[in-house]
Structures are given as C-alpha cells and as structure tokens.
Tab-separated table of C-alpha atoms and ligand atoms in Angstrom:
chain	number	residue	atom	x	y	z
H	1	UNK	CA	-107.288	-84.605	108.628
H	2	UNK	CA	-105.089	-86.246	105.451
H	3	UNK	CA	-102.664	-87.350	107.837
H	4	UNK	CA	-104.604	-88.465	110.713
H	5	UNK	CA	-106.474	-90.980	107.758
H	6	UNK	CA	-103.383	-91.820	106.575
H	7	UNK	CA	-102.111	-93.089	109.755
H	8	UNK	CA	-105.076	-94.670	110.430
H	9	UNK	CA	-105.104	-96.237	106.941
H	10	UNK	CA	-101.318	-97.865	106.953
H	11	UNK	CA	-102.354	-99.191	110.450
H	12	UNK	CA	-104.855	-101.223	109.233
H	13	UNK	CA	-104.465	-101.614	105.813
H	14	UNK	CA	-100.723	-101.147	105.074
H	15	UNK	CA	-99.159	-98.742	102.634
H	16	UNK	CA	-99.911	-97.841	99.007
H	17	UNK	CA	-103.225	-95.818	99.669
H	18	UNK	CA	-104.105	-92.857	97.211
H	19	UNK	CA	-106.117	-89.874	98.448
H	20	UNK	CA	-109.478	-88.741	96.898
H	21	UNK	CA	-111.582	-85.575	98.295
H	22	UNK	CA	-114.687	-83.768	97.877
H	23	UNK	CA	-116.492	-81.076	99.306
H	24	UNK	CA	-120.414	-80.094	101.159
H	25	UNK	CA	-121.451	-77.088	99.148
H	26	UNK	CA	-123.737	-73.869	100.240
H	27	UNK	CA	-125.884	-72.779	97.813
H	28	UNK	CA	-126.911	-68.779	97.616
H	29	UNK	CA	-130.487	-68.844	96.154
H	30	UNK	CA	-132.738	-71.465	94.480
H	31	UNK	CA	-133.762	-74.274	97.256
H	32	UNK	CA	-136.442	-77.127	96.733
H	33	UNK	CA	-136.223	-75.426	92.977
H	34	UNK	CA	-134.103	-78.926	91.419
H	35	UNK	CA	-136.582	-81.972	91.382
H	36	UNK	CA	-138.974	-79.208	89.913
H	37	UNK	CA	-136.545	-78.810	86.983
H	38	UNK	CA	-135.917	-74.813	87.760
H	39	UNK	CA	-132.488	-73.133	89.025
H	40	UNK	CA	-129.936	-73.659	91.697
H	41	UNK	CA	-126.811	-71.449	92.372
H	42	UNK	CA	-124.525	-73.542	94.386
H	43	UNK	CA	-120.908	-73.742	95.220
H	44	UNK	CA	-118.322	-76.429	97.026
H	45	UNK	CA	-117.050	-75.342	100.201
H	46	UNK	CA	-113.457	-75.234	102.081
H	47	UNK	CA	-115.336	-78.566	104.432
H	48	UNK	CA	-115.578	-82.084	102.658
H	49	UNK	CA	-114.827	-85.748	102.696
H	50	UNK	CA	-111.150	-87.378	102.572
H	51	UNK	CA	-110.989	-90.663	101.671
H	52	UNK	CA	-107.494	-92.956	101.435
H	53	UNK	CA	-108.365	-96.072	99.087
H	54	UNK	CA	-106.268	-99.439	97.865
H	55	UNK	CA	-107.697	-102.130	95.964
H	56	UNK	CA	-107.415	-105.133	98.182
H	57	UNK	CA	-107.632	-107.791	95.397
H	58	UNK	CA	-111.180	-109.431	96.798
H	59	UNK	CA	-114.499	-108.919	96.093
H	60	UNK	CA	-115.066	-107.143	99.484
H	61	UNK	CA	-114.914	-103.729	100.486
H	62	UNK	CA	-113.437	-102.665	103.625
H	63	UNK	CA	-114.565	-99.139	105.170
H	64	UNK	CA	-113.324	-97.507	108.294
H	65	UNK	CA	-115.063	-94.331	109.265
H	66	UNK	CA	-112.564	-92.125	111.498
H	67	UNK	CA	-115.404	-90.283	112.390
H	68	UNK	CA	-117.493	-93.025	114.004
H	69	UNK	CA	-114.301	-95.236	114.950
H	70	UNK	CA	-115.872	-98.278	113.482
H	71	UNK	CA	-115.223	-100.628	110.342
H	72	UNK	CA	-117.296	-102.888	108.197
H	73	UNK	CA	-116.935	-105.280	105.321
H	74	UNK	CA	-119.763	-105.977	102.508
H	75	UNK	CA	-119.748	-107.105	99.079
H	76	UNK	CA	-120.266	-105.763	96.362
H	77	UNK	CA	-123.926	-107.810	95.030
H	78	UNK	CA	-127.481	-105.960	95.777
H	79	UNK	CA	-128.069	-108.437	98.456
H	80	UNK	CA	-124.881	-107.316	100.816
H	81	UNK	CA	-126.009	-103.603	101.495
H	82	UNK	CA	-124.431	-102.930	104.652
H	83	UNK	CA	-126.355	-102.089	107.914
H	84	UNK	CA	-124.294	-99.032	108.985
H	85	UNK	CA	-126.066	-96.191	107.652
H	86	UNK	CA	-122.818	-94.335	106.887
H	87	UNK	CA	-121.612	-97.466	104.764
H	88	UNK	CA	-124.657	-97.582	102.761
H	89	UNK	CA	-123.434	-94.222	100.944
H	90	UNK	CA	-120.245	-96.087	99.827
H	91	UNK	CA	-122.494	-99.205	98.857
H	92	UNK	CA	-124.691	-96.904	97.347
H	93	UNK	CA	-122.151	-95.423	94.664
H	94	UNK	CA	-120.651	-99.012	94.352
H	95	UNK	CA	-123.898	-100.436	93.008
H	96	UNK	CA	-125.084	-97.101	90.751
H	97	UNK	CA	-121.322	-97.475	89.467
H	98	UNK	CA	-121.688	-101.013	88.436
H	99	UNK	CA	-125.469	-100.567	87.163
H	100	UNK	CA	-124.081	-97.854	84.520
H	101	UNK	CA	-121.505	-100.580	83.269
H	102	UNK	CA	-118.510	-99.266	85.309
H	103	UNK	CA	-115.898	-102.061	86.718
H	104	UNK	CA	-115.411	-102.009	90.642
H	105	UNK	CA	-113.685	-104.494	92.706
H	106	UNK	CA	-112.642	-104.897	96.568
H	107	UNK	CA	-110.856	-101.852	98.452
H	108	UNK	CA	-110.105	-100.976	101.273
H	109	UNK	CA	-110.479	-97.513	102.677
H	110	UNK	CA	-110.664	-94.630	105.707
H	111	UNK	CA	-112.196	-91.721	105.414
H	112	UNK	CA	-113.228	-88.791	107.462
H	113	UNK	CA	-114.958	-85.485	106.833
H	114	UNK	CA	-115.668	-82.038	108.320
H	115	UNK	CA	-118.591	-80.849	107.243
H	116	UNK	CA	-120.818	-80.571	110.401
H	117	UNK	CA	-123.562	-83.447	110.076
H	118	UNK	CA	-127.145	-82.019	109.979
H	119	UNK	CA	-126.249	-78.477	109.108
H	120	UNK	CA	-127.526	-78.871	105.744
H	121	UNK	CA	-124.210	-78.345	103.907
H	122	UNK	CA	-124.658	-81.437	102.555
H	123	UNK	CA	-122.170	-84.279	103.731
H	124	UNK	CA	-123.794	-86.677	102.698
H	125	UNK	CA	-123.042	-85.492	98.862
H	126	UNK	CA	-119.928	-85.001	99.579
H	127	UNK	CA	-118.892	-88.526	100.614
H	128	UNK	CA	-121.029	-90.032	97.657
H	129	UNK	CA	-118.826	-87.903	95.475
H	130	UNK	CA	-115.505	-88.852	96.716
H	131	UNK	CA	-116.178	-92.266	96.468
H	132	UNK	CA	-117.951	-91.973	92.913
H	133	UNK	CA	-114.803	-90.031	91.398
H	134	UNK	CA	-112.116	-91.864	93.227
H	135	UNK	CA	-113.721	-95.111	91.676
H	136	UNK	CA	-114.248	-93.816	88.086
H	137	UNK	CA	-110.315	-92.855	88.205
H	138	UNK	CA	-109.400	-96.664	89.404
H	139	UNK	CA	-110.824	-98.281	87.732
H	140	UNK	CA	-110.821	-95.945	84.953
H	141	UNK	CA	-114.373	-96.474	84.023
H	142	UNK	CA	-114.332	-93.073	82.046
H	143	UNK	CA	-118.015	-91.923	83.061
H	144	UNK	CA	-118.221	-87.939	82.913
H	145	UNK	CA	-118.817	-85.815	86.020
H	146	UNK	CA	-123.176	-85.183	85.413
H	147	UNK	CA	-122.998	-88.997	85.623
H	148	UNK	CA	-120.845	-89.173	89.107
H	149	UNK	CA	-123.121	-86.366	90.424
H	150	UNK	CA	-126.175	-88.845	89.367
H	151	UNK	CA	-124.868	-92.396	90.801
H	152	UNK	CA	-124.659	-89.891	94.205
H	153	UNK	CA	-128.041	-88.787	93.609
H	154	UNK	CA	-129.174	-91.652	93.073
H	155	UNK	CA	-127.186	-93.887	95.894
H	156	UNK	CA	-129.882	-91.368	97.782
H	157	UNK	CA	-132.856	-92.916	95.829
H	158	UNK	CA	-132.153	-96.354	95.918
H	159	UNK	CA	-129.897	-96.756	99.056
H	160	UNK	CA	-130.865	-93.698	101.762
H	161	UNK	CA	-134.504	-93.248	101.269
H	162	UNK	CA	-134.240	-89.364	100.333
H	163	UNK	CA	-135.977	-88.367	97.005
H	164	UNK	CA	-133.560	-85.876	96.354
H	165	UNK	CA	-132.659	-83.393	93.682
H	166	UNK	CA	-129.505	-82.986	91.896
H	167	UNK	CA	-127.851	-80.356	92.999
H	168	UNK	CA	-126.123	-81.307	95.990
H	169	UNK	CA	-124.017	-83.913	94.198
H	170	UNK	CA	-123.901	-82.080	91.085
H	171	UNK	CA	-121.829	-78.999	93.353
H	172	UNK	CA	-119.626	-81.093	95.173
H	173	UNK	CA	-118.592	-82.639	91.803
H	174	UNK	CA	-118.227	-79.429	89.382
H	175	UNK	CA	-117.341	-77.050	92.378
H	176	UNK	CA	-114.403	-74.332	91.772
H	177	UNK	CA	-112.663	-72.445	94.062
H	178	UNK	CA	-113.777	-68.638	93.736
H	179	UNK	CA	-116.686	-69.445	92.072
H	180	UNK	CA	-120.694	-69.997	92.309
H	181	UNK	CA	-122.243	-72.347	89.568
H	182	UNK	CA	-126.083	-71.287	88.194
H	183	UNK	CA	-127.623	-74.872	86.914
H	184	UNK	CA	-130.568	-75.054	85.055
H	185	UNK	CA	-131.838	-78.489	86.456
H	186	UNK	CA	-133.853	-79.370	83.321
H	187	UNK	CA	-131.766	-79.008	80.355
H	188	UNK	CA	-128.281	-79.466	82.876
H	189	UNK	CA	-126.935	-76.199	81.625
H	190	UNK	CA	-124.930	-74.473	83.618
H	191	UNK	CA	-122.581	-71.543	84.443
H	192	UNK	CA	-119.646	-70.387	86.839
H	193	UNK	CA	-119.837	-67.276	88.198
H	194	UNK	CA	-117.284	-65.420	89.714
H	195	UNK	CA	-118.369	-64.570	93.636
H	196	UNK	CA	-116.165	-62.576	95.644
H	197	UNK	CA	-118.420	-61.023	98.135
H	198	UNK	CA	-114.757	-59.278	100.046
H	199	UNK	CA	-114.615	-57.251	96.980
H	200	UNK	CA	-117.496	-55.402	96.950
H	201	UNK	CA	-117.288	-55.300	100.976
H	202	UNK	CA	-119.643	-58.074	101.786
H	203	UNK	CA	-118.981	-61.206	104.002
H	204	UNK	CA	-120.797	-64.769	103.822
H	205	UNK	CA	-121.701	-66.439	107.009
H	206	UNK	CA	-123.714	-69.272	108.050
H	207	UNK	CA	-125.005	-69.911	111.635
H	208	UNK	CA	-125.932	-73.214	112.170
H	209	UNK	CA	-129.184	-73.728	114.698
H	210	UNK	CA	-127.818	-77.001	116.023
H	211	UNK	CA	-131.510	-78.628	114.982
H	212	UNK	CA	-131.735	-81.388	113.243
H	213	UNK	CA	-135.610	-82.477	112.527
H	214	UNK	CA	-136.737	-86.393	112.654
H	215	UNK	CA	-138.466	-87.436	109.874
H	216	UNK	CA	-137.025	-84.764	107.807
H	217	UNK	CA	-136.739	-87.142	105.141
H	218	UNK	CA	-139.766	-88.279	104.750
H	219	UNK	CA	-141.251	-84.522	104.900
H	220	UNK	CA	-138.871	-83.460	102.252
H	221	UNK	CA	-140.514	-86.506	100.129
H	222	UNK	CA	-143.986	-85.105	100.597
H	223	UNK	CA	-142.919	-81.798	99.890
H	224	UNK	CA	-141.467	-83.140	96.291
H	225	UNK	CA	-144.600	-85.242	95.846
H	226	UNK	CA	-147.068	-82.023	96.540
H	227	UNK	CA	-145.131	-80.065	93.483
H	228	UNK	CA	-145.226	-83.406	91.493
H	229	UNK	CA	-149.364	-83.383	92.080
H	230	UNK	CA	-149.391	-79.472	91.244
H	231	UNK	CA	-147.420	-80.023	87.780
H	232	UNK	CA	-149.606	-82.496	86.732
H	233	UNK	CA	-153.038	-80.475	87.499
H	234	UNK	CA	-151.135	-77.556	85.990
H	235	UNK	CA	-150.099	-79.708	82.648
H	236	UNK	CA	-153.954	-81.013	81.737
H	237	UNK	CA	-154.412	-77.487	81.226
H	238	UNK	CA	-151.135	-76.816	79.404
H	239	UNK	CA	-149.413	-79.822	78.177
H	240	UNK	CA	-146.037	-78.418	77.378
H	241	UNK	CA	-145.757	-77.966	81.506
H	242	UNK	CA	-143.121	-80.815	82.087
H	243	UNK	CA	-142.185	-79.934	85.207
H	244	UNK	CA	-143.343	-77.607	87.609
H	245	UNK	CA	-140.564	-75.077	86.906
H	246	UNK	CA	-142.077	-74.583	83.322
H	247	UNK	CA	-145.661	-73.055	84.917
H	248	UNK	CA	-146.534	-69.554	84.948
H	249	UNK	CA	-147.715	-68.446	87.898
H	250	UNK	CA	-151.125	-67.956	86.389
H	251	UNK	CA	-151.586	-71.304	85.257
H	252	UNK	CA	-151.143	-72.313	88.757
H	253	UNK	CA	-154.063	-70.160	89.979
H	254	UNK	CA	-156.327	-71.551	87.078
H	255	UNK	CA	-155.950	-75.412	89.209
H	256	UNK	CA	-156.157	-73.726	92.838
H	257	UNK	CA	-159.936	-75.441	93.274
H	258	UNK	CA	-158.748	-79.006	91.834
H	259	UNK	CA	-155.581	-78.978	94.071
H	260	UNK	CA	-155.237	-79.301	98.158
H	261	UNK	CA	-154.340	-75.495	99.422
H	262	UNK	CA	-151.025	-77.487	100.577
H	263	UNK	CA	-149.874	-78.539	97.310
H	264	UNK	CA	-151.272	-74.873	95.969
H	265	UNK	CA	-148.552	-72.724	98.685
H	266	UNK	CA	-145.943	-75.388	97.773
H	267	UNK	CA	-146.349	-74.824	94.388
H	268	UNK	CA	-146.785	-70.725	94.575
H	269	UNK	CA	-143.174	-70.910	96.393
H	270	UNK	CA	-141.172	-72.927	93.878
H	271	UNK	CA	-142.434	-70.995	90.948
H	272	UNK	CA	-141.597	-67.415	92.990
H	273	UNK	CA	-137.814	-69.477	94.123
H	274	UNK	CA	-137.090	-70.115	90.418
H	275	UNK	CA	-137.612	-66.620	89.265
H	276	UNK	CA	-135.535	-65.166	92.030
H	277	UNK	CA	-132.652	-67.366	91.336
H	278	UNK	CA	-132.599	-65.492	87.974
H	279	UNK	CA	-132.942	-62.132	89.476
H	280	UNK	CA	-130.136	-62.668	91.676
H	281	UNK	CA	-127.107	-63.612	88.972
H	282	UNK	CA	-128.523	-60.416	87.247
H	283	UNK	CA	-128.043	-58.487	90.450
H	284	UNK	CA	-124.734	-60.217	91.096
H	285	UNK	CA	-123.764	-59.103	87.458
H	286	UNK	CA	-123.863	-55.599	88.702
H	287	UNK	CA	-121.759	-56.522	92.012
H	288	UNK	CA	-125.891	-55.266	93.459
H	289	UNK	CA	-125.439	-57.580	96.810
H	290	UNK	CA	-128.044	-55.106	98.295
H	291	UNK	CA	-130.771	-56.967	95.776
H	292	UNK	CA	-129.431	-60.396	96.162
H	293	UNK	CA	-129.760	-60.082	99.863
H	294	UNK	CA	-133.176	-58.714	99.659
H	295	UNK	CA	-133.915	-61.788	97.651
H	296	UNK	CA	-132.873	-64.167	100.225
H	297	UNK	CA	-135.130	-62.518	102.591
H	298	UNK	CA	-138.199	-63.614	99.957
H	299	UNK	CA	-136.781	-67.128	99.974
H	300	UNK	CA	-136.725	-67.583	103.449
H	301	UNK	CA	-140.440	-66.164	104.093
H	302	UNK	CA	-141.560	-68.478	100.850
H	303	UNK	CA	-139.470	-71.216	102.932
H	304	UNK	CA	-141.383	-70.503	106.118
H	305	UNK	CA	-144.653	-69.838	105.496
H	306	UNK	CA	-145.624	-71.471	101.663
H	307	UNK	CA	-143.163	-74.440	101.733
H	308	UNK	CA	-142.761	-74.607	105.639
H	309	UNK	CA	-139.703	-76.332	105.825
H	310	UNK	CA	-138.119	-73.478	108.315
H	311	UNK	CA	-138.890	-73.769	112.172
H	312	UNK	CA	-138.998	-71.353	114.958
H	313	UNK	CA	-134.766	-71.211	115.698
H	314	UNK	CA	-134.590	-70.668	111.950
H	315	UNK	CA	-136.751	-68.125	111.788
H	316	UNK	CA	-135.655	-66.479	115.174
H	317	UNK	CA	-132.061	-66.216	113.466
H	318	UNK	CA	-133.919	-64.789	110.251
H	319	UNK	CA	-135.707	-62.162	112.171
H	320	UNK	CA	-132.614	-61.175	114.453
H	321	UNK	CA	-130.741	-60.445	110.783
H	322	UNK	CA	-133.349	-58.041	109.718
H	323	UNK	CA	-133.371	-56.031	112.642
H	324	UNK	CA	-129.491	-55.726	112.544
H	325	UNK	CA	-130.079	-54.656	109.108
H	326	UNK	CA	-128.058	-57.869	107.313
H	327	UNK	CA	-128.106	-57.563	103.708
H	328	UNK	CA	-129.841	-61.017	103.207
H	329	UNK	CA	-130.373	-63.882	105.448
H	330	UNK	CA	-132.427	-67.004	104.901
H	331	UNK	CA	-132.728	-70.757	105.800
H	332	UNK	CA	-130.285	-72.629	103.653
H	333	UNK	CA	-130.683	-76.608	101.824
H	334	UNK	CA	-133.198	-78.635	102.438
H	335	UNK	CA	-134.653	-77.000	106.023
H	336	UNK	CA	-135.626	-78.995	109.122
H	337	UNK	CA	-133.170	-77.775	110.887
H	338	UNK	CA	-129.402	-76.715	110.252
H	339	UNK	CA	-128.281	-73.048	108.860
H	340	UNK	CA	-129.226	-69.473	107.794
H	341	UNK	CA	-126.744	-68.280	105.277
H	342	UNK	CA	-126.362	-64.781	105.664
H	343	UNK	CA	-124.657	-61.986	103.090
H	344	UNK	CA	-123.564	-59.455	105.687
H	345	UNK	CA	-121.459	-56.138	105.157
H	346	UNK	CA	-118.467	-56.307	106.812
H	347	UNK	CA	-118.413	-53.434	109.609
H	348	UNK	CA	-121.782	-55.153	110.601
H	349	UNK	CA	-120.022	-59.160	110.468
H	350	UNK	CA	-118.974	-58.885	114.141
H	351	UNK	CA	-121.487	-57.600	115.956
H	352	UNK	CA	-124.168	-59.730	113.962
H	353	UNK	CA	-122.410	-62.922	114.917
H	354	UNK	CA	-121.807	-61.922	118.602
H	355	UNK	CA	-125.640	-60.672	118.611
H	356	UNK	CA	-126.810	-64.075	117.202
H	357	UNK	CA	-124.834	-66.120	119.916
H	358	UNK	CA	-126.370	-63.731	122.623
H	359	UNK	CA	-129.674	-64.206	121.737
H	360	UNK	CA	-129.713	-67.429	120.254
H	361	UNK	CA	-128.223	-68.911	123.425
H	362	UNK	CA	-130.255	-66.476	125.320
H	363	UNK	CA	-133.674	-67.781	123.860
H	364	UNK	CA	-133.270	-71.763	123.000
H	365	UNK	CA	-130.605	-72.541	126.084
H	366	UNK	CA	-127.636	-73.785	123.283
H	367	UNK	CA	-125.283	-71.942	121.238
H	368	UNK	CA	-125.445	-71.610	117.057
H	369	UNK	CA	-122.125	-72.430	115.499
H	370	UNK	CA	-120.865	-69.862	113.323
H	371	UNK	CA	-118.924	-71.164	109.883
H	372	UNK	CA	-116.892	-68.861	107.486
H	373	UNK	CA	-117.219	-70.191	104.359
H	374	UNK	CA	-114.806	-70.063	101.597
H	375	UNK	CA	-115.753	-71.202	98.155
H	376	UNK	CA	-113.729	-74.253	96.670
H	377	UNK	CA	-112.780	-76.963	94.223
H	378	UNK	CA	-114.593	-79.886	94.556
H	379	UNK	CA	-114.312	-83.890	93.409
H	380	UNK	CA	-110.734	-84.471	93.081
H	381	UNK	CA	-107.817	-86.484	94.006
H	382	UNK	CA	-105.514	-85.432	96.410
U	1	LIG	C1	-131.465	-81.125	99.764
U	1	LIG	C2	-131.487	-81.979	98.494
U	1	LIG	C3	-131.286	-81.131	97.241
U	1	LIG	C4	-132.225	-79.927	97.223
U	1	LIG	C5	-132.203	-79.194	98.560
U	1	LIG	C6	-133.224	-78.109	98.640
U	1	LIG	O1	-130.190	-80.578	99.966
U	1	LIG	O2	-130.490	-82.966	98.549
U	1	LIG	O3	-131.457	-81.912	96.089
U	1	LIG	O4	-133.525	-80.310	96.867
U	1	LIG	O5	-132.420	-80.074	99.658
U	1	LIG	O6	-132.939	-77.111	97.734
C-alpha cells in the first residue's frame, strides 16, 4: 500500500513526501459504555490509514484518496469544508487543530487505507488520526496524544454528524502492538494490558456481516441521547451521578416510572456493559478466556435486546457461535451492521469459520468476510 501511495504521490505532487500511519482498532468488551463516562478495552489493529504528506507552500490543501481515485482542494477557513464526505475528515482535524491554537498550512497529500469500510473497525478514526499526528509533528504544534484523539473525536462532532465517544480515536492513537488498553472514559485513566490469546490456546476472529445500516448515525445519536435523559432522572435523585456510568443499578430502578421504558433498557445495558468490562481484565488477569468469552455473550444479548443496536445477520452469527460452542462471540463497535468478534479455541477456529460461511451464505444469499486480527501500534510516522 506505502508504495502504491507513493507512486501515486510523486506523480502528482513530486518528491519530498513523508509517510504518516494509523490504525482501525477492535475493542474486546465495553461498547456504547464511552459517552456514558464508563470503560472501554480497545486495541489498534494490523489494518489502518497511510497517508504521504508535503507542505505545498499555499493556503490550500490538496487530497487524493487512492481509494476513491478522486482529488479535491479546500482551504483551510470554516467556510471551505469540502463536499466529499471522505475530505471532510481531513478538514475536520485541520479546523479542531487550528481551534486548539495549533499552526497548519497548505499540503498536499494521498492516502489510502485497509480497514474494510462499514465493518465497524473504525476507519474513520483511523484516518482522523493520521492526519491529526502527522500535522502536530509538522508543524510541530506539540499537542499531546488525549488531545489528537479529541480533535478526531471531535472532527466527528462538528464535521461528520456522529455524536461519538472517545474511544475509537483515543485507540488508534495510544495503540501498541501486543497489547489491549482498559480506559476509564471519565477520569482518562488508562492501562495496557498484555493480550496474547495464542498463548493460552485461544484465537481472535471477526466475521464481518457485510451490513451496513442507513441512518445508523442518527440511531447511534438517539441511543446516546436516551442514556443522557436516564442520567439526568437518575442524578435529581443522587446528585453526585455525573454521568450515567456513575449509577447503581438500583438508582436506575428508583426513575423507571419517570423515564420512557426505551431510555430505561438503554440505560439497564450500559450500567450491566460497564461492570463487565471490569470483570473481564480480572478474568484476563488469570489468562480465564473461558469467563471473558462468557462475558461477550452478555454484551451481545444486552446489545440485542436492551440497546438494540444488533440485527438479525448479527445475531444469526451470534447464535451459530454458541452452538459450536465458541468461547465468546458478540456484535462488535457501534452495531448496525458490520462484525461479531469472536474468542475461539483453536482446534475449533477452522471449522467455526467454514461453518459461518456455510450458513451465513446459506441463509442471507452473500458471504461474511472473515479477518484475523493482530494487535498493533498505532499513530505514527512511517
Ligand atoms: C462507535 C463510536 C465509539 C463508541 C462505539 C460503541 O465506534 O465511535 O465512540 O461509542 O461506537 O462502543
């Protein structure tokens, strides 16, 4: 992929280019748990963004997308957001980088990626963070990494229309090869954890449904705005409740009347999520993958049936890993559509896979993709 960019790069831009990089992430437990301040246990994967930039000495920035074969120009002022969709995320990080105070002039660039679109292995983060670390090293604008993970999450905001957490940007800028990273969304703690499923005999694998929902956007939006409505019923009760994360699970039983029954399962799942995120580094501690798996099997049936952001391939691939016996299976990021991420012994790896193509294909009349994952570094130049 670096050379193919490069090429592409000195064709239309000349020589002199320097190569940035980072990565989509997966993220074992803890989904829909970050805008409610609880925990997330990410980790970058071996699939990213490459981007070739050189300042071009205007104040216009020129973007080529390998991917899409196409090129556009904009400046660098609120008014000249681009109209490519794609573009906007490079906008995006332009304008969060100059509303923090960092410098950023005309470049040119090229960039491609391969992390499947829709899958829910966040690409979008990915290219937000390549773009907001290449820029802070050019222009040396000396703005730590929580900040680059927040102009991404916030190019979202203010540029994409998705209301998103933090920890999609926050793994594809802190990732490390080998290693999972527990965040505690509130206070921005966080921890690496070694995770090296081969050891203890266990593989990773996500199969990707191919779906990708409309509107998944704007569902996502209502889903954070339904926890936002629960938190605050929750905190006239108990003021110290700052976000939803912080409620006991009998506080939110004591609003159940004064909130829709919506907002009530929404809420029910997130505090249950947060709690298992916990349970699982303990289990993990003890190399127990036979708990952590069992785990993921709670998330996904929270995911389905409280915070119904699964759907029926989702849960058909779910299902299929439970009768195989699969150690833990669930739907993985934000839902709509995209993977199950799946913590499968190895003896059982191949015929679960070949099992899920079968029937997959068999039942919805198009195959799943199948990704091996492998845990890896993420923002960085190349
Ligand atoms: C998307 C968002 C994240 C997070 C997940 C769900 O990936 O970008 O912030 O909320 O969904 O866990």
């Amino acid at each position: 992929m670096q050379s193919k960019i490069h090429e592409k790069f000195v064709s239309l831009y000349g020589e002199g280019g320097e190569a940035y990089a980072s990565a989509g992430r997966i993220n074992l437990i803890g989904e829909h748990t970050d805008y409610n301040g609880g925990y997330v246990f990410p980790g970058a994967i071996d699939k990213g963004i490459v981007a070739e930039i050189k300042l071009n000495g205007t104040d216009k920035v020129r973007a080529y997308s390998l991917d899409y074969d196409a090129e556009t120009t904009f400046g660098l002022n609120e008014e000249d957001k681009p109209k490519e969709a794609w573009a906007c995320y490079i906008f995006g990080v332009c304008r969060e980088t100059i509303k923090r105070g960092g410098k950023v002039e005309g470049f040119d660039t090229v960039f491609a990626g391969d992390v499947p679109l829709g899958a829910g292995l966040s690409s979008s983060a990915a290219l937000e963070s390549t773009f907001a670390f290449a820029i802070n090293e050019i222009f040396q604008n000396g703005i730590d990494k929580f900040e680059l993970a927040k102009i991404g999450q916030s190019t979202e905001h203010n540029y994409c229309g998705v209301n998103c957490g933090i920890m999609d940007q926050f793994a594809s800028c802190f990732g490390k090869a080998g290693c999972l990273i527990r965040l505690n969304c509130k206070t921005l703690e966080f921890k690496y954890f070694p995770f090296d499923p081969e050891a203890a005999g266990y593989k990773l694998v996500l199969i990707d449904s191919c779906v990708k929902h409309e509107l998944a956007s704007s569902a996502y939006n209502k889903r954070r705005a339904s926890c936002e409505n629960a938190a605050a019923a929750i905190r006239k009760n108990h003021p110290e409740v700052e976000f939803l994360s912080d409620a006991k699970r009998v506080w939110l039983e004591e609003v159940r009347t004064e909130i829709p029954e919506e907002d009530f399962l929404r809420a029910e799942y997130v505090i249950g999520e947060v709690q298992r995120v916990l349970d699982v580094c303990d289990a993990l501690e003890r190399s127990d993958y036979e708990t952590a798996g069992e785990m993921m099997y709670q998330t996904h049936f929270g995911m389905s049936k409280l915070y119904e952001v699964s759907c029926e391939e989702l849960d058909f691939l779910n299902k299929l890993a439970r009768k195989m016996d699969v150690s833990g299976s669930r739907v993985m990021g934000g839902g709509f559509g995209g993977c199950t991420i799946n913590l499968v012994r190895k003896e059982l790896y191949q015929p679960f896979v070949d099992a899920a193509v079968k029937d997959f294909t068999a039942k919805f009349g198009h195959e799943p993709k199948i990704y091996d994952v492998v845990i890896s570094d993420g923002a960085r130049k190349l």
